[in-house]
């Protein structure tokens, strides 16, 4: 056909990705040259992957016309395809990106940095398909307000370099970095970073055999993760997290394979297909919302791997387009199965028997929701600081405002990391949905509000503050582009936090229940809690036990259904702190969950703090109560890094103020920080002496009934 025009892009609607201070799209000739010298390493059918960009107009109304000469027939957008055509071309796109990643694996850092920034696509609208070839337009840019562009798979070594970088603060908002051409800086990760925030893990495939080969070179395992480094109690020098990254981010050692080319039948996609909102339905038992075309498969038998299972699975179900295995995790040996929704119930019932040799446990892909109800100068406003007063935060600050050595991880839907309350605090950010370092704000602003409530900056002459303003933040995003939060993403986030040195982890999210559960009498709820979701309960208990062994404290929002805490299986572990919400009169908030599993409570009504865009607002919910407690735990750990989750819970309960409702004591951080507590041996002696005195008093009462 010769050269054809594909589309035109108006630049004022886009953010252009920077590399070394220049928009990568304006480095087109250099990029083509770098690709050209490596064409021999790239299959011929993937040459000319990037469309040619021709700039037109002026600086005010500048546009790009995209052209290509690779197609023989008129191409279609990837977003316009469906069924087998979509699957085939999406696979070709992934294979092409993987081929380019392999070709540049050994390039010098500056070259890799530029190419990872350039070889991206902003959406499926920008990918054109025909004749078993794909061409990308709008590369090196993304639409304003969208997530960062998707690109080549990230190599393990490059990801580790970013996590060890001495400068992990990221600038992702266009407010501070915009110039007249609409360019946004995405590459502010420090000089040692190789791939930067624009480099994203794509939906690629890998063989578990390749994962385990890499993982076996590391000495860590789930069974020997109990020791923390002596100086700070963190795992920064522990190689176990390398093992985890190897399992999640092994894209760089993957052969270029998807549609059967050089690929074993056991291939497993690294990232699951996006969730179709029409597939989110109420479960058959009406207890919760699930993804109707997904199942989580867990292997419980010793001596077998995900690779073994994938090979066995493909022998029975060889249609890789119909039955997609994805998102593998070798710590708990889990993989996600995407399948036709009409077959989901049948597979959930029959797979454990068909694969009995793997001890296969099949659980639904459950939907989670944020536990909130929509609704420094500000510290002078009593209405906005009331939760500081209620929890005696200002008196607690006379002891400590937190330590930079204490890291609070927040697992939530998304974050505005350029907000003034969060600037300068970011370490080891992570997107657990796309297995990348692209962390972006969510439309709800929930994650930003939660993070700022826990550790927001103080003394910055704006807004308000967090409970532990001197501590660091590890933001871990579990919401996808539509805000969906699923079991698989949250599991990955929990594992990441444990393995990357978090001291305290806040989870202001929970299972989304159907109305039948919410309005059931308490005795029925207790029956549900004792008998439902037991497989998920086992998984969460296992992970939180690993967290306890590594002295990582998890703080969970109790939920907003006005029902018992613990209906959500994530909340049943004894190794986490569960938080209910109270209102200013110290009564349980009307929406808050309650009951004997409520560890403590904290203010959860009209909590004022940050939302994206350097703005502030009030929010209600146990989502707001939990980060108050997480911040308090960070203060306590700043004062004594060795405190365990059991000790923290005990201190907070013993020093908390009573509520007349069926919730845990209301936290008082000043009392908690000033409490005199003893070690286990001393406590044992005190308890022994206490019991002796009780026995003596009882003896006196019996011998002298008229006196006592």
Coordinates of N, CA and C in Angstrom, one line a residue, residues 367-554:
X367 N -14.1 -9.1 44.7 CA -14.0 -7.6 44.6 C -13.9 -7.0 46.0
X368 N -13.0 -6.0 46.1 CA -12.9 -5.3 47.4 C -13.2 -3.8 47.1
X369 N -13.6 -3.2 48.2 CA -13.9 -1.8 48.1 C -13.2 -1.0 49.2
X370 N -13.1 0.3 49.0 CA -12.5 1.2 50.0 C -13.5 1.3 51.1
X371 N -13.0 1.3 52.3 CA -13.9 1.4 53.5 C -14.1 2.8 54.0
X372 N -14.7 3.6 53.1 CA -15.0 5.0 53.5 C -16.4 5.4 53.0
X373 N -16.9 6.4 53.6 CA -18.2 7.0 53.2 C -17.9 8.4 52.6
X374 N -18.3 8.6 51.3 CA -18.0 9.9 50.7 C -18.5 11.1 51.6
X375 N -18.3 11.8 51.6 CA -18.7 13.0 52.4 C -17.8 14.2 52.1
X376 N -1.6 22.4 58.1 CA -0.9 23.0 59.1 C -1.6 24.2 59.6
X377 N -2.2 24.9 58.5 CA -3.1 26.0 59.0 C -4.4 25.4 59.5
X378 N -4.8 24.3 58.9 CA -6.1 23.7 59.3 C -6.0 23.1 60.7
X379 N -4.8 22.8 61.3 CA -4.7 22.3 62.6 C -5.2 23.3 63.7
X380 N -5.3 24.6 63.3 CA -5.9 25.6 64.2 C -7.4 25.5 64.2
X381 N -8.0 24.8 63.3 CA -9.5 24.6 63.2 C -9.9 23.4 64.0
X382 N -10.6 23.6 65.1 CA -10.9 22.5 66.0 C -11.8 21.4 65.3
X383 N -12.6 21.9 64.4 CA -13.5 20.9 63.6 C -12.7 20.0 62.7
X384 N -11.6 20.5 62.2 CA -10.7 19.8 61.3 C -9.7 18.9 62.0
X385 N -9.3 19.3 63.2 CA -8.3 18.6 63.9 C -8.9 17.7 65.1
X386 N -10.2 17.5 65.1 CA -10.8 16.9 66.3 C -10.2 15.5 66.5
X387 N -9.8 14.8 65.5 CA -9.3 13.5 65.7 C -7.9 13.5 66.3
X388 N -7.1 14.6 66.0 CA -5.9 14.8 66.7 C -6.1 14.9 68.2
X389 N -7.1 15.7 68.6 CA -7.4 15.9 70.0 C -7.9 14.7 70.6
X390 N -8.8 14.0 70.0 CA -9.4 12.7 70.5 C -8.3 11.7 70.8
X391 N -7.3 11.6 70.0 CA -6.2 10.6 70.2 C -5.0 11.1 70.9
X392 N -5.0 12.3 71.4 CA -3.9 12.9 72.1 C -2.6 12.9 71.3
X393 N -2.8 13.3 70.0 CA -1.6 13.3 69.1 C -0.6 14.3 69.4
X394 N -1.1 15.5 69.8 CA -0.1 16.6 70.1 C 0.8 16.3 71.3
X395 N 0.1 15.7 72.3 CA 0.9 15.3 73.5 C 1.9 14.1 73.1
X396 N 1.4 13.3 72.2 CA 2.3 12.2 71.8 C 3.5 12.7 71.0
X397 N 3.3 13.8 70.3 CA 4.5 14.4 69.6 C 5.5 15.0 70.5
X398 N 5.2 15.2 71.8 CA 6.2 15.6 72.7 C 7.3 14.4 72.9
X399 N 6.8 13.2 72.6 CA 7.7 12.1 72.7 C 8.4 11.8 71.4
X400 N 7.6 11.7 70.3 CA 8.2 11.5 69.0 C 7.1 11.9 67.9
X401 N 7.6 12.4 66.8 CA 6.8 12.7 65.6 C 7.0 11.6 64.6
X402 N 7.7 10.6 65.0 CA 8.1 9.5 64.0 C 9.5 9.5 63.6
X403 N 10.0 8.5 63.0 CA 11.3 8.3 62.6 C 11.4 8.1 61.1
X404 N 12.4 8.6 60.4 CA 12.5 8.4 59.0 C 12.9 6.9 58.7
X405 N 13.4 6.2 59.7 CA 13.7 4.8 59.6 C 12.5 3.9 59.6
X406 N 11.3 4.4 60.0 CA 10.1 3.7 60.0 C 9.3 3.9 58.8
X407 N 8.9 2.8 58.1 CA 8.2 2.9 56.8 C 6.8 2.4 57.0
X408 N 5.9 3.3 56.6 CA 4.4 2.9 56.6 C 4.0 2.6 55.1
X409 N 3.6 1.4 54.9 CA 3.1 1.0 53.6 C 1.6 1.2 53.6
X410 N 1.1 1.8 52.5 CA -0.4 2.0 52.4 C -0.8 1.3 51.1
X411 N -1.7 0.3 51.3 CA -2.2 -0.5 50.2 C -3.6 0.1 49.9
X412 N -3.7 0.7 48.7 CA -4.9 1.4 48.4 C -5.1 1.6 46.9
X413 N -6.2 2.3 46.5 CA -6.6 2.3 45.1 C -5.6 3.1 44.2
X414 N -5.0 4.2 44.8 CA -4.1 5.0 44.0 C -3.6 6.2 44.8
X415 N -2.7 7.0 44.4 CA -2.1 8.0 45.2 C -1.6 9.2 44.3
X416 N -1.8 10.4 44.8 CA -1.2 11.6 44.2 C 0.1 11.9 45.0
X417 N 1.2 11.3 44.4 CA 2.5 11.4 45.1 C 3.1 12.8 45.0
X418 N 2.5 13.7 44.2 CA 3.0 15.0 44.1 C 2.3 16.0 45.0
X419 N 1.4 15.5 45.9 CA 0.7 16.3 46.9 C 1.7 16.8 47.9
X420 N 1.5 18.1 48.3 CA 2.4 18.6 49.3 C 2.5 17.9 50.6
X421 N 1.5 17.1 50.9 CA 1.5 16.3 52.2 C 2.3 15.1 52.0
X422 N 2.6 14.6 50.8 CA 3.3 13.4 50.6 C 4.7 13.6 50.0
X423 N 5.0 14.8 49.5 CA 6.3 15.0 48.9 C 7.5 14.7 49.9
X424 N 8.5 14.1 49.3 CA 9.7 13.9 50.1 C 9.6 12.7 51.0
X425 N 8.5 11.9 50.9 CA 8.3 10.8 51.9 C 8.3 9.4 51.2
X426 N 8.5 9.4 49.9 CA 8.2 8.2 49.1 C 9.4 7.2 49.0
X427 N 9.1 6.0 49.3 CA 10.1 4.9 49.1 C 9.5 3.7 48.5
X428 N 10.1 3.1 47.6 CA 9.7 1.8 47.0 C 8.3 1.7 46.6
X429 N 7.8 2.7 45.9 CA 6.4 2.7 45.4 C 6.2 1.5 44.4
X430 N 5.0 1.0 44.3 CA 4.7 -0.2 43.5 C 3.3 -0.2 43.1
X431 N 3.0 -0.7 41.8 CA 1.7 -0.9 41.3 C 1.5 -2.4 41.2
X432 N 0.7 -3.0 42.1 CA 0.5 -4.4 42.2 C -0.5 -5.0 41.2
X433 N -1.1 -4.1 40.4 CA -2.0 -4.5 39.4 C -1.2 -4.8 38.1
X434 N -0.3 -3.9 37.8 CA 0.4 -4.0 36.5 C 1.9 -4.4 36.7
X435 N 2.2 -4.7 38.0 CA 3.6 -5.0 38.4 C 4.6 -4.0 37.8
X436 N 4.4 -2.8 38.1 CA 5.2 -1.7 37.6 C 5.4 -0.7 38.7
X437 N 6.1 0.4 38.4 CA 6.3 1.5 39.4 C 5.5 2.7 39.0
X438 N 4.5 2.5 38.2 CA 3.6 3.6 37.8 C 2.4 3.7 38.8
X439 N 2.6 4.6 39.7 CA 1.5 4.8 40.8 C 0.9 6.1 40.5
X440 N -0.5 6.1 40.3 CA -1.2 7.3 39.9 C -2.4 7.5 40.8
X441 N -2.9 8.7 40.8 CA -4.1 9.0 41.7 C -5.3 8.3 41.2
X442 N -6.2 8.0 42.2 CA -7.5 7.4 41.8 C -8.5 8.5 41.8
X443 N -9.6 8.2 41.0 CA -10.6 9.3 40.9 C -11.2 9.6 42.2
X444 N -11.3 8.6 43.1 CA -12.0 8.9 44.4 C -11.1 9.7 45.4
X445 N -9.8 9.7 45.2 CA -8.9 10.4 46.1 C -8.7 9.6 47.4
X446 N -9.2 8.4 47.5 CA -9.2 7.6 48.7 C -7.8 7.4 49.2
X447 N -6.9 6.8 48.3 CA -5.6 6.4 48.8 C -4.8 7.6 49.2
X448 N -4.9 8.7 48.5 CA -4.2 10.0 48.9 C -4.6 10.4 50.3
X449 N -5.9 10.4 50.6 CA -6.4 10.8 51.9 C -5.9 9.9 53.0
X450 N -6.0 8.6 52.7 CA -5.5 7.6 53.7 C -4.0 7.8 54.0
X451 N -3.2 7.9 53.0 CA -1.8 8.0 53.2 C -1.4 9.3 54.0
X452 N -2.1 10.4 53.6 CA -1.8 11.7 54.3 C -2.3 11.6 55.7
X453 N -3.4 10.9 56.0 CA -3.8 10.8 57.4 C -2.8 10.1 58.3
X454 N -2.2 9.1 57.7 CA -1.2 8.3 58.4 C 0.1 9.0 58.6
X455 N 0.7 9.6 57.5 CA 2.1 10.1 57.6 C 2.3 11.5 56.9
X456 N 1.2 12.2 56.7 CA 1.3 13.5 56.0 C 2.3 14.4 56.6
X457 N 2.9 15.3 55.8 CA 3.9 16.2 56.3 C 3.4 17.2 57.3
X458 N 4.2 17.6 58.3 CA 3.9 18.6 59.2 C 4.9 19.8 59.0
X459 N 4.5 21.0 59.5 CA 5.4 22.2 59.4 C 5.7 22.5 57.9
X460 N 4.7 22.3 57.0 CA 5.0 22.7 55.6 C 4.1 23.8 55.2
X461 N 3.5 24.5 56.2 CA 2.8 25.8 56.0 C 1.6 25.6 55.1
X462 N 1.0 24.4 55.0 CA -0.2 24.2 54.2 C -1.0 23.0 54.7
X463 N -2.3 23.1 54.6 CA -3.1 22.0 54.9 C -3.1 21.5 56.3
X464 N -2.9 20.2 56.5 CA -3.0 19.7 57.9 C -1.7 18.8 58.0
X465 N -1.8 17.6 58.7 CA -0.7 16.8 58.9 C -1.2 15.3 59.1
X466 N -0.2 14.4 59.1 CA -0.6 13.0 59.4 C -0.2 12.8 60.9
X467 N -0.6 11.6 61.3 CA -0.3 11.2 62.7 C 1.2 11.0 63.0
X468 N 1.9 10.5 62.0 CA 3.3 10.2 62.1 C 4.1 10.9 61.0
X469 N 4.2 12.3 61.1 CA 4.7 13.0 59.9 C 6.2 12.9 59.6
X470 N 7.0 12.3 60.5 CA 8.4 12.1 60.2 C 8.7 10.7 59.5
X471 N 7.7 9.9 59.5 CA 7.9 8.5 58.9 C 7.8 8.6 57.4
X472 N 8.3 7.5 56.7 CA 8.3 7.4 55.3 C 7.0 6.6 54.8
X473 N 6.7 6.8 53.5 CA 5.5 6.2 52.9 C 6.0 5.2 51.8
X474 N 5.4 4.0 51.8 CA 5.6 3.1 50.7 C 4.2 2.9 50.1
X475 N 3.9 3.6 49.0 CA 2.6 3.6 48.4 C 2.5 2.4 47.5
X476 N 1.5 1.5 47.7 CA 1.3 0.3 46.9 C -0.1 0.4 46.3
X477 N -0.2 0.5 45.0 CA -1.5 0.7 44.3 C -2.1 -0.7 44.0
X478 N -3.4 -0.9 44.3 CA -4.1 -2.1 44.0 C -5.3 -1.8 43.1
X479 N -5.6 -0.6 42.8 CA -6.7 -0.3 41.9 C -6.3 -0.2 40.5
X480 N -7.1 -0.8 39.6 CA -6.7 -0.7 38.2 C -7.2 0.6 37.6
X481 N -7.2 0.8 36.3 CA -7.6 2.0 35.6 C -9.0 2.4 35.9
X482 N -9.9 1.4 36.2 CA -11.3 1.6 36.5 C -11.5 1.7 38.0
X483 N -10.5 1.5 38.8 CA -10.7 1.6 40.2 C -11.0 0.2 40.8
X484 N -11.0 -0.9 40.0 CA -11.3 -2.2 40.6 C -10.2 -2.7 41.5
X485 N -10.5 -3.3 42.6 CA -9.5 -3.9 43.5 C -9.9 -5.3 43.7
X486 N -9.0 -6.3 43.5 CA -9.3 -7.7 43.5 C -8.4 -8.4 44.5
X487 N -8.8 -9.6 44.8 CA -8.0 -10.5 45.7 C -6.5 -10.6 45.2
X488 N -6.4 -10.9 44.0 CA -5.0 -11.2 43.5 C -4.1 -10.0 43.6
X489 N -4.6 -8.8 43.3 CA -3.8 -7.6 43.4 C -3.4 -7.3 44.9
X490 N -4.4 -7.5 45.8 CA -4.1 -7.3 47.2 C -3.2 -8.3 47.8
X491 N -3.3 -9.5 47.4 CA -2.3 -10.5 47.8 C -0.9 -10.1 47.4
X492 N -0.7 -9.7 46.1 CA 0.6 -9.3 45.6 C 1.1 -8.1 46.4
X493 N 0.2 -7.2 46.7 CA 0.6 -6.0 47.5 C 1.1 -6.3 48.9
X494 N 0.4 -7.3 49.5 CA 0.8 -7.7 50.9 C 2.1 -8.3 50.9
X495 N 2.4 -9.2 49.9 CA 3.7 -9.9 49.8 C 4.8 -8.8 49.5
X496 N 4.5 -7.9 48.6 CA 5.5 -6.8 48.3 C 5.8 -6.0 49.6
X497 N 4.8 -5.6 50.4 CA 5.1 -4.9 51.6 C 6.0 -5.6 52.6
X498 N 5.6 -6.9 52.8 CA 6.4 -7.7 53.7 C 7.9 -7.8 53.2
X499 N 8.1 -8.0 51.9 CA 9.4 -8.2 51.4 C 10.2 -7.0 51.1
X500 N 9.7 -5.8 51.3 CA 10.4 -4.6 51.0 C 10.6 -3.7 52.1
X501 N 10.5 -4.2 53.3 CA 11.0 -3.4 54.5 C 9.9 -2.5 55.1
X502 N 8.6 -2.8 54.9 CA 7.6 -2.0 55.6 C 7.6 -2.4 57.0
X503 N 7.4 -1.4 57.9 CA 7.3 -1.7 59.3 C 5.8 -1.7 59.8
X504 N 5.0 -0.9 59.2 CA 3.5 -0.9 59.4 C 2.9 -0.8 58.0
X505 N 1.8 -1.6 57.9 CA 1.0 -1.6 56.6 C -0.4 -1.3 56.9
X506 N -1.0 -0.3 56.2 CA -2.4 0.1 56.4 C -3.2 -0.5 55.2
X507 N -4.3 -1.1 55.5 CA -5.2 -1.7 54.5 C -6.6 -1.1 54.7
X508 N -7.0 0.0 54.1 CA -8.3 0.6 54.3 C -9.2 0.1 53.1
X509 N -9.4 -1.2 53.1 CA -10.2 -1.8 52.1 C -10.8 -3.1 52.7
X510 N -11.8 -3.7 52.0 CA -12.3 -4.9 52.5 C -13.3 -5.5 51.5
X511 N -13.7 -6.8 51.8 CA -14.6 -7.5 50.9 C -15.9 -6.8 50.8
X512 N -16.5 -6.8 49.6 CA -17.8 -6.1 49.3 C -18.9 -7.2 49.5
X513 N -19.7 -7.0 50.5 CA -20.8 -8.0 50.8 C -22.1 -7.6 50.1
X514 N -22.9 -8.6 49.9 CA -24.2 -8.4 49.5 C -25.2 -8.0 50.6
X515 N -26.3 -7.5 50.3 CA -27.3 -7.0 51.4 C -27.7 -8.1 52.3
X516 N -27.7 -9.4 51.9 CA -28.2 -10.4 52.7 C -27.3 -10.5 54.0
X517 N -26.0 -10.4 53.8 CA -25.1 -10.4 54.9 C -25.2 -9.2 55.8
X518 N -25.3 -8.1 55.2 CA -25.3 -6.8 55.9 C -26.5 -6.7 56.9
X519 N -27.7 -7.3 56.5 CA -28.9 -7.2 57.3 C -29.2 -8.4 58.1
X520 N -28.3 -9.4 58.1 CA -28.6 -10.6 58.8 C -28.4 -10.4 60.3
X521 N -29.2 -11.1 61.1 CA -29.0 -11.0 62.6 C -27.6 -11.4 63.0
X522 N -27.2 -11.0 64.2 CA -25.9 -11.2 64.7 C -25.6 -12.7 64.7
X523 N -26.5 -13.5 65.2 CA -26.2 -14.9 65.4 C -26.0 -15.6 64.0
X524 N -26.7 -15.1 63.0 CA -26.4 -15.6 61.6 C -25.0 -15.2 61.1
X525 N -24.7 -13.9 61.4 CA -23.4 -13.4 61.0 C -22.3 -14.2 61.7
X526 N -22.5 -14.6 63.0 CA -21.4 -15.4 63.7 C -21.3 -16.8 63.0
X527 N -22.4 -17.3 62.6 CA -22.4 -18.6 61.9 C -21.6 -18.5 60.6
X528 N -21.9 -17.4 59.8 CA -21.2 -17.1 58.6 C -19.7 -17.0 58.9
X529 N -19.3 -16.3 59.9 CA -17.9 -16.0 60.2 C -17.2 -17.3 60.6
X530 N -17.9 -18.2 61.2 CA -17.3 -19.5 61.6 C -17.2 -20.5 60.5
X531 N -18.0 -20.4 59.5 CA -18.1 -21.4 58.5 C -17.9 -21.0 57.0
X532 N -17.8 -19.7 56.7 CA -17.7 -19.3 55.3 C -16.3 -18.8 55.0
X533 N -16.0 -19.0 53.8 CA -14.7 -18.4 53.2 C -13.5 -19.0 54.0
X534 N -13.5 -20.2 54.3 CA -12.4 -20.8 55.2 C -11.2 -21.0 54.4
X535 N -11.2 -21.2 53.1 CA -10.0 -21.3 52.3 C -9.3 -20.0 52.2
X536 N -10.1 -18.9 51.9 CA -9.5 -17.6 51.9 C -8.9 -17.2 53.3
X537 N -9.6 -17.6 54.3 CA -9.1 -17.4 55.7 C -7.7 -18.0 55.9
X538 N -7.5 -19.2 55.4 CA -6.3 -19.9 55.5 C -5.2 -19.2 54.8
X539 N -5.4 -18.7 53.6 CA -4.4 -17.9 52.8 C -4.0 -16.7 53.6
X540 N -5.0 -15.9 54.0 CA -4.7 -14.6 54.7 C -3.9 -14.9 56.1
X541 N -4.4 -15.9 56.8 CA -3.7 -16.3 58.0 C -2.2 -16.6 57.8
X542 N -2.0 -17.4 56.7 CA -0.6 -17.7 56.3 C 0.2 -16.5 56.1
X543 N -0.3 -15.6 55.3 CA 0.5 -14.4 54.9 C 0.7 -13.5 56.2
X544 N -0.3 -13.3 57.0 CA -0.1 -12.5 58.2 C 0.8 -13.1 59.2
X545 N 0.9 -14.4 59.2 CA 1.8 -15.1 60.1 C 3.3 -14.8 59.6
X546 N 3.5 -14.8 58.3 CA 4.8 -14.4 57.7 C 5.1 -13.0 58.1
X547 N 4.1 -12.1 58.1 CA 4.3 -10.7 58.5 C 4.7 -10.6 59.9
X548 N 4.1 -11.4 60.8 CA 4.4 -11.4 62.2 C 5.9 -11.9 62.4
X549 N 6.3 -12.9 61.7 CA 7.6 -13.4 61.8 C 8.7 -12.4 61.4
X550 N 8.3 -11.5 60.5 CA 9.2 -10.4 60.0 C 8.9 -9.1 60.7
X551 N 8.1 -9.1 61.8 CA 7.8 -7.9 62.6 C 7.2 -6.8 61.8
X552 N 6.3 -7.2 60.8 CA 5.6 -6.2 60.0 C 4.1 -6.1 60.6
X553 N 3.7 -5.0 61.0 CA 2.4 -4.8 61.6 C 1.4 -4.4 60.6
X554 N 0.3 -5.2 60.5 CA -0.8 -4.8 59.6 C -2.0 -4.2 60.3

